[in-house]
Coordinates of C-alpha atoms in Angstrom, one line a residue:
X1 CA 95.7 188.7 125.1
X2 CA 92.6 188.4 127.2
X3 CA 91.3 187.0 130.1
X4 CA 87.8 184.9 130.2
X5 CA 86.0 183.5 132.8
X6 CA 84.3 180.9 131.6
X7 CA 98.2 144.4 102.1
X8 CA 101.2 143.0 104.0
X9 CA 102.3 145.0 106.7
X10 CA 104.6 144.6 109.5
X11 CA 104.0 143.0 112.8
X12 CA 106.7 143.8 115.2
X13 CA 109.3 140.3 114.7
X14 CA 108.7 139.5 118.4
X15 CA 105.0 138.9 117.3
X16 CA 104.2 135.5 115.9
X17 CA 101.3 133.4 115.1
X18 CA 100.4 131.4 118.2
X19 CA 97.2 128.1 117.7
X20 CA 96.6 128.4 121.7
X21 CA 95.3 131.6 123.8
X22 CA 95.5 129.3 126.9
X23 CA 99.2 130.0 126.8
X24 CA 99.0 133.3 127.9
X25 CA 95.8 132.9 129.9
X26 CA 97.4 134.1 133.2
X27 CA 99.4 137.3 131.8
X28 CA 96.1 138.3 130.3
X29 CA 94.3 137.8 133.3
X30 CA 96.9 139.4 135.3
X31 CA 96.8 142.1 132.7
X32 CA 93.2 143.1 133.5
X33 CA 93.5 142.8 137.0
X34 CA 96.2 145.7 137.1
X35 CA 93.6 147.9 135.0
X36 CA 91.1 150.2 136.4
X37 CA 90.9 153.2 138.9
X38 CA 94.1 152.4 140.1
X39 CA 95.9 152.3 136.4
X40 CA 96.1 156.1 136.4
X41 CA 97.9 156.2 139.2
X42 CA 102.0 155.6 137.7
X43 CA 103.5 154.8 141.4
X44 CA 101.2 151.9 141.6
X45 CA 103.2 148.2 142.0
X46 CA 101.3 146.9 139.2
X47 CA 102.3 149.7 136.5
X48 CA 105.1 151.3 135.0
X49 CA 107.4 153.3 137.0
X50 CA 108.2 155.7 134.2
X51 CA 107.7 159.5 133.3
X52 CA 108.0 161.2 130.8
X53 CA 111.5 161.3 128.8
X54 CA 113.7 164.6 130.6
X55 CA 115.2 165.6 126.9
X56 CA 114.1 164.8 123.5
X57 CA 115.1 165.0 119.8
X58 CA 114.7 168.9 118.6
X59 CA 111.5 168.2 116.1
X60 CA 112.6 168.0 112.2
X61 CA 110.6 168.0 109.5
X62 CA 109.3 165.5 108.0
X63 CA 108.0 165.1 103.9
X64 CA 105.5 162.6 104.9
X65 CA 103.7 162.9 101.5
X66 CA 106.7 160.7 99.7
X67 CA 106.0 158.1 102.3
X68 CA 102.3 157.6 103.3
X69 CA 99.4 157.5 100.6
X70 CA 98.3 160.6 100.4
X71 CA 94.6 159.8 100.6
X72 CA 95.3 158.4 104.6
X73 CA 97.4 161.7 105.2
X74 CA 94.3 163.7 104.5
X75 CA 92.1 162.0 106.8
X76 CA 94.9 162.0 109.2
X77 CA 95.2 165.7 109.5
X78 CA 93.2 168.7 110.7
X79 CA 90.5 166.5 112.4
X80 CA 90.4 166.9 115.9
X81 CA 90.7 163.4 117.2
X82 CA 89.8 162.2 120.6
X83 CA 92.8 160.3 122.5
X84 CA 92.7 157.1 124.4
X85 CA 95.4 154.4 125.4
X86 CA 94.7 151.0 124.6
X87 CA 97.2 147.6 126.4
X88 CA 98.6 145.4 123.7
X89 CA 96.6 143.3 121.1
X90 CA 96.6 139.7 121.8
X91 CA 96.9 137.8 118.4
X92 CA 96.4 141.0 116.4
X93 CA 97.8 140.1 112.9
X94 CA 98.7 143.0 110.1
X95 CA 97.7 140.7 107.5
X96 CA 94.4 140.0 108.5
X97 CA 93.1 143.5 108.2
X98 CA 90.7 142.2 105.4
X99 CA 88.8 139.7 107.8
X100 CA 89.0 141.9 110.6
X101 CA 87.1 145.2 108.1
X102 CA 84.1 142.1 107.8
X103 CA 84.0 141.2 111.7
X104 CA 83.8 144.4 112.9
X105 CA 81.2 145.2 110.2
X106 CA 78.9 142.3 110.9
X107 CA 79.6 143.0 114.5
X108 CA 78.0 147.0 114.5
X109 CA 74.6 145.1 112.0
X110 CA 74.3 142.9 115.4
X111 CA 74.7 145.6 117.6
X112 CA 72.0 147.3 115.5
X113 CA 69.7 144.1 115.6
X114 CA 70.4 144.0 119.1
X115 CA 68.9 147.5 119.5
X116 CA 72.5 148.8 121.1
X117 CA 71.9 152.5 120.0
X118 CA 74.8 152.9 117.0
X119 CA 72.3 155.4 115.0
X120 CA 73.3 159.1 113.9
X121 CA 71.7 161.6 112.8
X122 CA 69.5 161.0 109.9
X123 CA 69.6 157.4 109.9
X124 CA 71.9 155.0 108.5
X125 CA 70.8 152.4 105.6
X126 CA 74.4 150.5 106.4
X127 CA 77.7 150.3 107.1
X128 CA 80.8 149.7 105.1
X129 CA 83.9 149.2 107.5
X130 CA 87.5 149.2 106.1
X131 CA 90.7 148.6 108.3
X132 CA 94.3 149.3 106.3
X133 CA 97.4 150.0 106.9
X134 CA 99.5 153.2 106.7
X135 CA 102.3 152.2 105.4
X136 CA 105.3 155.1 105.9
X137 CA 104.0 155.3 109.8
X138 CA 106.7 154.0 111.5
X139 CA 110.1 155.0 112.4
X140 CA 111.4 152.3 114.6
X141 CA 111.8 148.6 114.1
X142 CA 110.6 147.9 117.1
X143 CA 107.1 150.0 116.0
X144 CA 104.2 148.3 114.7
X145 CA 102.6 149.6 111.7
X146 CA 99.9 152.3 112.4
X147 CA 96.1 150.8 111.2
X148 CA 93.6 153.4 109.6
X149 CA 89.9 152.5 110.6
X150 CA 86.9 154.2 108.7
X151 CA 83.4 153.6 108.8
X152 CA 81.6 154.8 105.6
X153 CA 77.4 155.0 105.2
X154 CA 74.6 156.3 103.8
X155 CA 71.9 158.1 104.6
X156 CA 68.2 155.7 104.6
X157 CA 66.5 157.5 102.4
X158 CA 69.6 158.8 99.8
X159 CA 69.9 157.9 96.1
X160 CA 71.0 154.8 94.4
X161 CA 73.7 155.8 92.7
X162 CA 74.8 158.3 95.9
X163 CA 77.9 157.3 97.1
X164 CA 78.8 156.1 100.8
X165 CA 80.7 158.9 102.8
X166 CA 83.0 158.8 105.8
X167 CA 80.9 158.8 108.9
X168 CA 83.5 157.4 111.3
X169 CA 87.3 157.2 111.4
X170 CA 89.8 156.1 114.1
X171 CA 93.7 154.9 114.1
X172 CA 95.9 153.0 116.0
X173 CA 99.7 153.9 116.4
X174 CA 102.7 153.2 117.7
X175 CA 105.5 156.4 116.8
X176 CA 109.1 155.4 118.5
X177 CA 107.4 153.2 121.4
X178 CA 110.2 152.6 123.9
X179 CA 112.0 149.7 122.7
X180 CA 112.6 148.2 126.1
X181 CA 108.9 147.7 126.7
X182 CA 107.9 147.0 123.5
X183 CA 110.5 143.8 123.3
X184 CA 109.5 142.8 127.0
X185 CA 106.0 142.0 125.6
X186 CA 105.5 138.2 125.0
X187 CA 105.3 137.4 121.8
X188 CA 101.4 136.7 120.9
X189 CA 101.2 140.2 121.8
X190 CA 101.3 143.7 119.7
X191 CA 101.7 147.2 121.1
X192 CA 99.3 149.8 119.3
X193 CA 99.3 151.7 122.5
X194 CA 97.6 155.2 120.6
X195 CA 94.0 155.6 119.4
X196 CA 92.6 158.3 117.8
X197 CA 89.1 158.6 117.1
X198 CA 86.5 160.9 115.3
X199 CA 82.6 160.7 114.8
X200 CA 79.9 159.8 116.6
X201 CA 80.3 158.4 120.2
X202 CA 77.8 155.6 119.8
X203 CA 80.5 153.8 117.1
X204 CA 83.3 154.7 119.2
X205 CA 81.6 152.6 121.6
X206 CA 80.9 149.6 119.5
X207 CA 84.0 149.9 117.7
X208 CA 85.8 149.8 121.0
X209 CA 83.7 147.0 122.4
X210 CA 84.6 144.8 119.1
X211 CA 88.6 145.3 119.5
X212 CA 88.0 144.3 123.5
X213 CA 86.5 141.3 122.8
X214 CA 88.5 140.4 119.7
X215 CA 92.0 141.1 121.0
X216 CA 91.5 140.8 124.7
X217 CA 92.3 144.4 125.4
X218 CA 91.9 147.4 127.0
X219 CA 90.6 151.3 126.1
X220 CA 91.2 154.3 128.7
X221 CA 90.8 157.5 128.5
X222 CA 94.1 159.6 127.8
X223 CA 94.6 162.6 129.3
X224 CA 97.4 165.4 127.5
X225 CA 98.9 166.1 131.5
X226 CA 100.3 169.9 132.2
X227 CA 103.6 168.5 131.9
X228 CA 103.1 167.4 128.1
X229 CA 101.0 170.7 126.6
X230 CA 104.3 172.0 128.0
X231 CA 106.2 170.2 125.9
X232 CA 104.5 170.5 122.7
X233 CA 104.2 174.5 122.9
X234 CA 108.2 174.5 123.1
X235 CA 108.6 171.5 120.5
X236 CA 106.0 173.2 118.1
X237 CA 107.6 177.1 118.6
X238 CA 111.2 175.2 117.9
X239 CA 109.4 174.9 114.5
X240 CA 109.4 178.5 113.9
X241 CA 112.3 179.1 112.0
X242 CA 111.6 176.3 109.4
X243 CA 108.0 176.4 109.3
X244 CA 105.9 179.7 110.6
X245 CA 103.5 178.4 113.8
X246 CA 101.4 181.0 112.3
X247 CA 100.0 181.7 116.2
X248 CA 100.4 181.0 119.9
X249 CA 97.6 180.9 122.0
X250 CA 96.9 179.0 125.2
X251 CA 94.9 178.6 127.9
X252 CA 95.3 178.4 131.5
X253 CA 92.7 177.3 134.4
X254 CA 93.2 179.1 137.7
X255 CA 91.7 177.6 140.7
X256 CA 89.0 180.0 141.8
X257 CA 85.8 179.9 143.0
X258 CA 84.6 179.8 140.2
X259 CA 86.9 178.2 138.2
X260 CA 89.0 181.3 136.4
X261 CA 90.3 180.3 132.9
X262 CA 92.9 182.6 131.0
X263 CA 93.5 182.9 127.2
X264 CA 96.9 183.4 126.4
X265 CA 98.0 184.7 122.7
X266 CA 101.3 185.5 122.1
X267 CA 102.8 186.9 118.9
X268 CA 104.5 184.0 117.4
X269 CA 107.8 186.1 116.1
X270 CA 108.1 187.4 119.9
X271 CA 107.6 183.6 120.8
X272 CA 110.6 182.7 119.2
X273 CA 112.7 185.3 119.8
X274 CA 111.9 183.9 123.9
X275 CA 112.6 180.4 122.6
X276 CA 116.0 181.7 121.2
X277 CA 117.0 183.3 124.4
X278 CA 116.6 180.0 126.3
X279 CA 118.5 178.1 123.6
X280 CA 121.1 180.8 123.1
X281 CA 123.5 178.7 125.9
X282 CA 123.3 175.5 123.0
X283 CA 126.2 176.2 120.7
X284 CA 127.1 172.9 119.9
X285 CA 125.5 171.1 117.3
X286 CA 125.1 167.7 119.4
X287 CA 123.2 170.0 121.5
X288 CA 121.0 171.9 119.8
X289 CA 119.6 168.4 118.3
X290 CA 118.0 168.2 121.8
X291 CA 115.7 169.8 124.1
X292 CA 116.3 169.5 128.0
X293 CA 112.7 169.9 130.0
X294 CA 115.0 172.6 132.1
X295 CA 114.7 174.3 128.9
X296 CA 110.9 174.1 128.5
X297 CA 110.1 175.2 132.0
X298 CA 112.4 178.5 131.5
X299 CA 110.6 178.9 127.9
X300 CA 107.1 178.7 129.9
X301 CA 108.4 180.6 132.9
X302 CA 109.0 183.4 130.7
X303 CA 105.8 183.4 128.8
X304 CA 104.5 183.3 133.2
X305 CA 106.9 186.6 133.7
X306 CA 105.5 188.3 130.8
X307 CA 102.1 187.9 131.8
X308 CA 102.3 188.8 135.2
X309 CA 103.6 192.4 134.3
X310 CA 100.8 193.2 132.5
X311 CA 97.9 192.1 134.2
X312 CA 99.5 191.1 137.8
X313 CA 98.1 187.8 137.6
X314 CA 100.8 184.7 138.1
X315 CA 99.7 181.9 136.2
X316 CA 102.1 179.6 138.4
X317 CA 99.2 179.3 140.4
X318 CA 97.2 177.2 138.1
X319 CA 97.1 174.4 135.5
X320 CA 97.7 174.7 131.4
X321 CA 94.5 173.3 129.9
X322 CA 94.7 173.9 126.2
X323 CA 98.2 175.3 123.5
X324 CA 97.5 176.2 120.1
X325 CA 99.6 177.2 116.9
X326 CA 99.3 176.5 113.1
X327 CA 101.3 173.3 114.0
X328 CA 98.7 171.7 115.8
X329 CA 96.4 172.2 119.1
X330 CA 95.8 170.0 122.3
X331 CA 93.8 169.8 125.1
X332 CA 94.1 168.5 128.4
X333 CA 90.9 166.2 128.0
X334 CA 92.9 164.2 125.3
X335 CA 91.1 166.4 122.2
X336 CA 94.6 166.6 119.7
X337 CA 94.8 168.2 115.9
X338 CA 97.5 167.4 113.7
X339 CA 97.6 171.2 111.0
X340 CA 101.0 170.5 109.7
X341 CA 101.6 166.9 108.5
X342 CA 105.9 167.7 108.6
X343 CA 105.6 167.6 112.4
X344 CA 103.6 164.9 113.2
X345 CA 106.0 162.2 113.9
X346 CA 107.1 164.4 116.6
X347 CA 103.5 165.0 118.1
X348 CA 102.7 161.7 117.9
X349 CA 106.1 159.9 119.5
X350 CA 105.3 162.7 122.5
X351 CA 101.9 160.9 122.4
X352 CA 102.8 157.7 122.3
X353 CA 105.1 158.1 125.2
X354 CA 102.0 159.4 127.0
X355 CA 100.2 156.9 126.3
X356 CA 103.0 153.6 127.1
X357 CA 103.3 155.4 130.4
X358 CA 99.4 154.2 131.3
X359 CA 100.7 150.4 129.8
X360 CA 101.1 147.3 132.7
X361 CA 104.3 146.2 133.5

């Protein structure tokens, strides 16, 4: 422990092909109207009333290999990916991933030519853009297929025969959205309500300015609250017994003049062996399939208790910023890794809860 200052894929069936926009001219409009400051804010009139689910499915493991291409897994995991929510797609179509790779790719050479600053380091010659499904990421009807997006160049001055590499990559996902929302969306609409992205931020930009102006939609930034790091340390130590979480380490901001931030490691064996002593009451089976949040605050008040008698320093009085095992790590600024593909359906159905409770009515 120590202390620190510092293809064909699936559209949801309540999504059809529509020939007019101006038939949902006023939801859309109303739709950006209820966006901005005030969207953060869940209490406001114009936005969901929800928080975050009071018990959940005990994480399982998952052999994602036999369903998803194994070549999208690997992009997929151990990259840190930046979060954002995004509102539902107007008119986005599965099928047309194809036309949509050449728009957005035509649409970063304008940018370019427009002098709208999409360079990286070293200099790009071009860009090869390529949107697909990944087909195996979903695990409710009501979810829309998750879409892989990667951005491939080469350097100005490289070889002929030098092949393009991955510059830029970014997803969109929908992991066990809540059904009543998803199904209250009209029907021009689909809900990819996650995006992940990775690379440089001038294409995150662009790429994010194309998908606003092609599907009349909205970006924000997606913050991983107190509340949730909470949940995916328990969810992640539940692991333990299956899959070794390898480590536990987290860290805490204290209010403080300055600002006083704690780094919290924790023997993963004496982890579980806490976990196990809050879940010791959960004999029967129906039970122990779910976790209760009373059960994750007693798991983290613990982990507060045994902190406090060793350094006298309550960590009730500040914020977790940051949790870490060989599952995965997150940060409160929306920075997430996936380590362990078997357990990412449940990172990323905590996530896309997160990120539907930031969606309009």
């Amino acid at each position: 422990m120590e202390i620190q200052h510092s293809s064909v894929a699936r559209t949801p069936v309540n999504s059809i092909v529509v020939q007019r926009r101006s038939k949902s001219k006023s939801y859309r409009l109303s739709y950006r109207s209820c966006l901005g400051a005030a969207s953060r804010l869940c209490l406001t009139p114009a936005l969901t009333a929800r928080r975050l689910n009071t018990s959940r499915r005990a994480p399982k493991s998952h052999n994602i290999n036999e369903k998803v291409n194994v070549e999208q897994l690997t992009v997929l995991v151990k990259k840190e990916w930046q979060l954002s929510y995004v509102t539902p797609l107007y008119l986005f179509r599965h099928t047309q991933l194809k036309s949509y790779s050449r728009q957005l790719s035509a649409f970063i050479a304008a940018e370019r030519q427009r002098g709208v600053a999409v360079e990286v380091d070293g200099g790009q010659s071009s860009f090869r853009v390529s949107l697909s499904v990944v087909e195996g990421m979903v695990e409710a009807d009501s979810d829309a297929e998750t879409v892989l997006i990667q951005i491939h160049s080469k350097p100005l001055f490289a070889r002929q025969d030098e092949p393009q590499k991955l510059l830029w990559s970014g997803w969109l996902t929908c992991i066990n959205g809540n059904p009543d929302y998803l199904c209250s969306l009209p029907k021009d609409f689909v809900c990819l309500p996650l995006f992940g992205c990775h690379g440089p931020e001038a294409l995150t930009t662009v790429v994010k300015s194309w998908f606003q102006q092609t599907f009349d939609c909205c970006f924000g930034q997606l913050e991983v609250s107190h509340t949730s790091l909470q949940w995916l340390l328990a969810l992640w130590t539940n692991c333990h017994a299956e899959t070794s979480i390898q480590h536990l380490k987290m860290i805490w901001t204290i209010p403080a003049a300055p600002p006083l931030q704690v780094a919290y490691a924790v023997d993963p064996q004496d982890a579980w062996e806490l976990w196990s002593s809050v879940r010791k009451d959960q004999q029967e089976e129906d039970a122990r399939e779910t976790i209760d949040l009373e059960e994750v605050m007693r798991f983290i008040q613990g982990l507060k208790s045994h902190f406090y008698r060793h350094f006298r320093l309550d960590l009730s009085a500040g914020n977790l910023s940051q949790v870490s095992t060989g599952l995965g790590s997150a940060k409160y600024n929306g920075r997430i890794k996936i380590s362990n593909s078997r357990y990412m359906i449940t990172t990323l159905t905590l996530l896309t809860e997160c990120a539907l409770l930031k969606m309009p009515i």
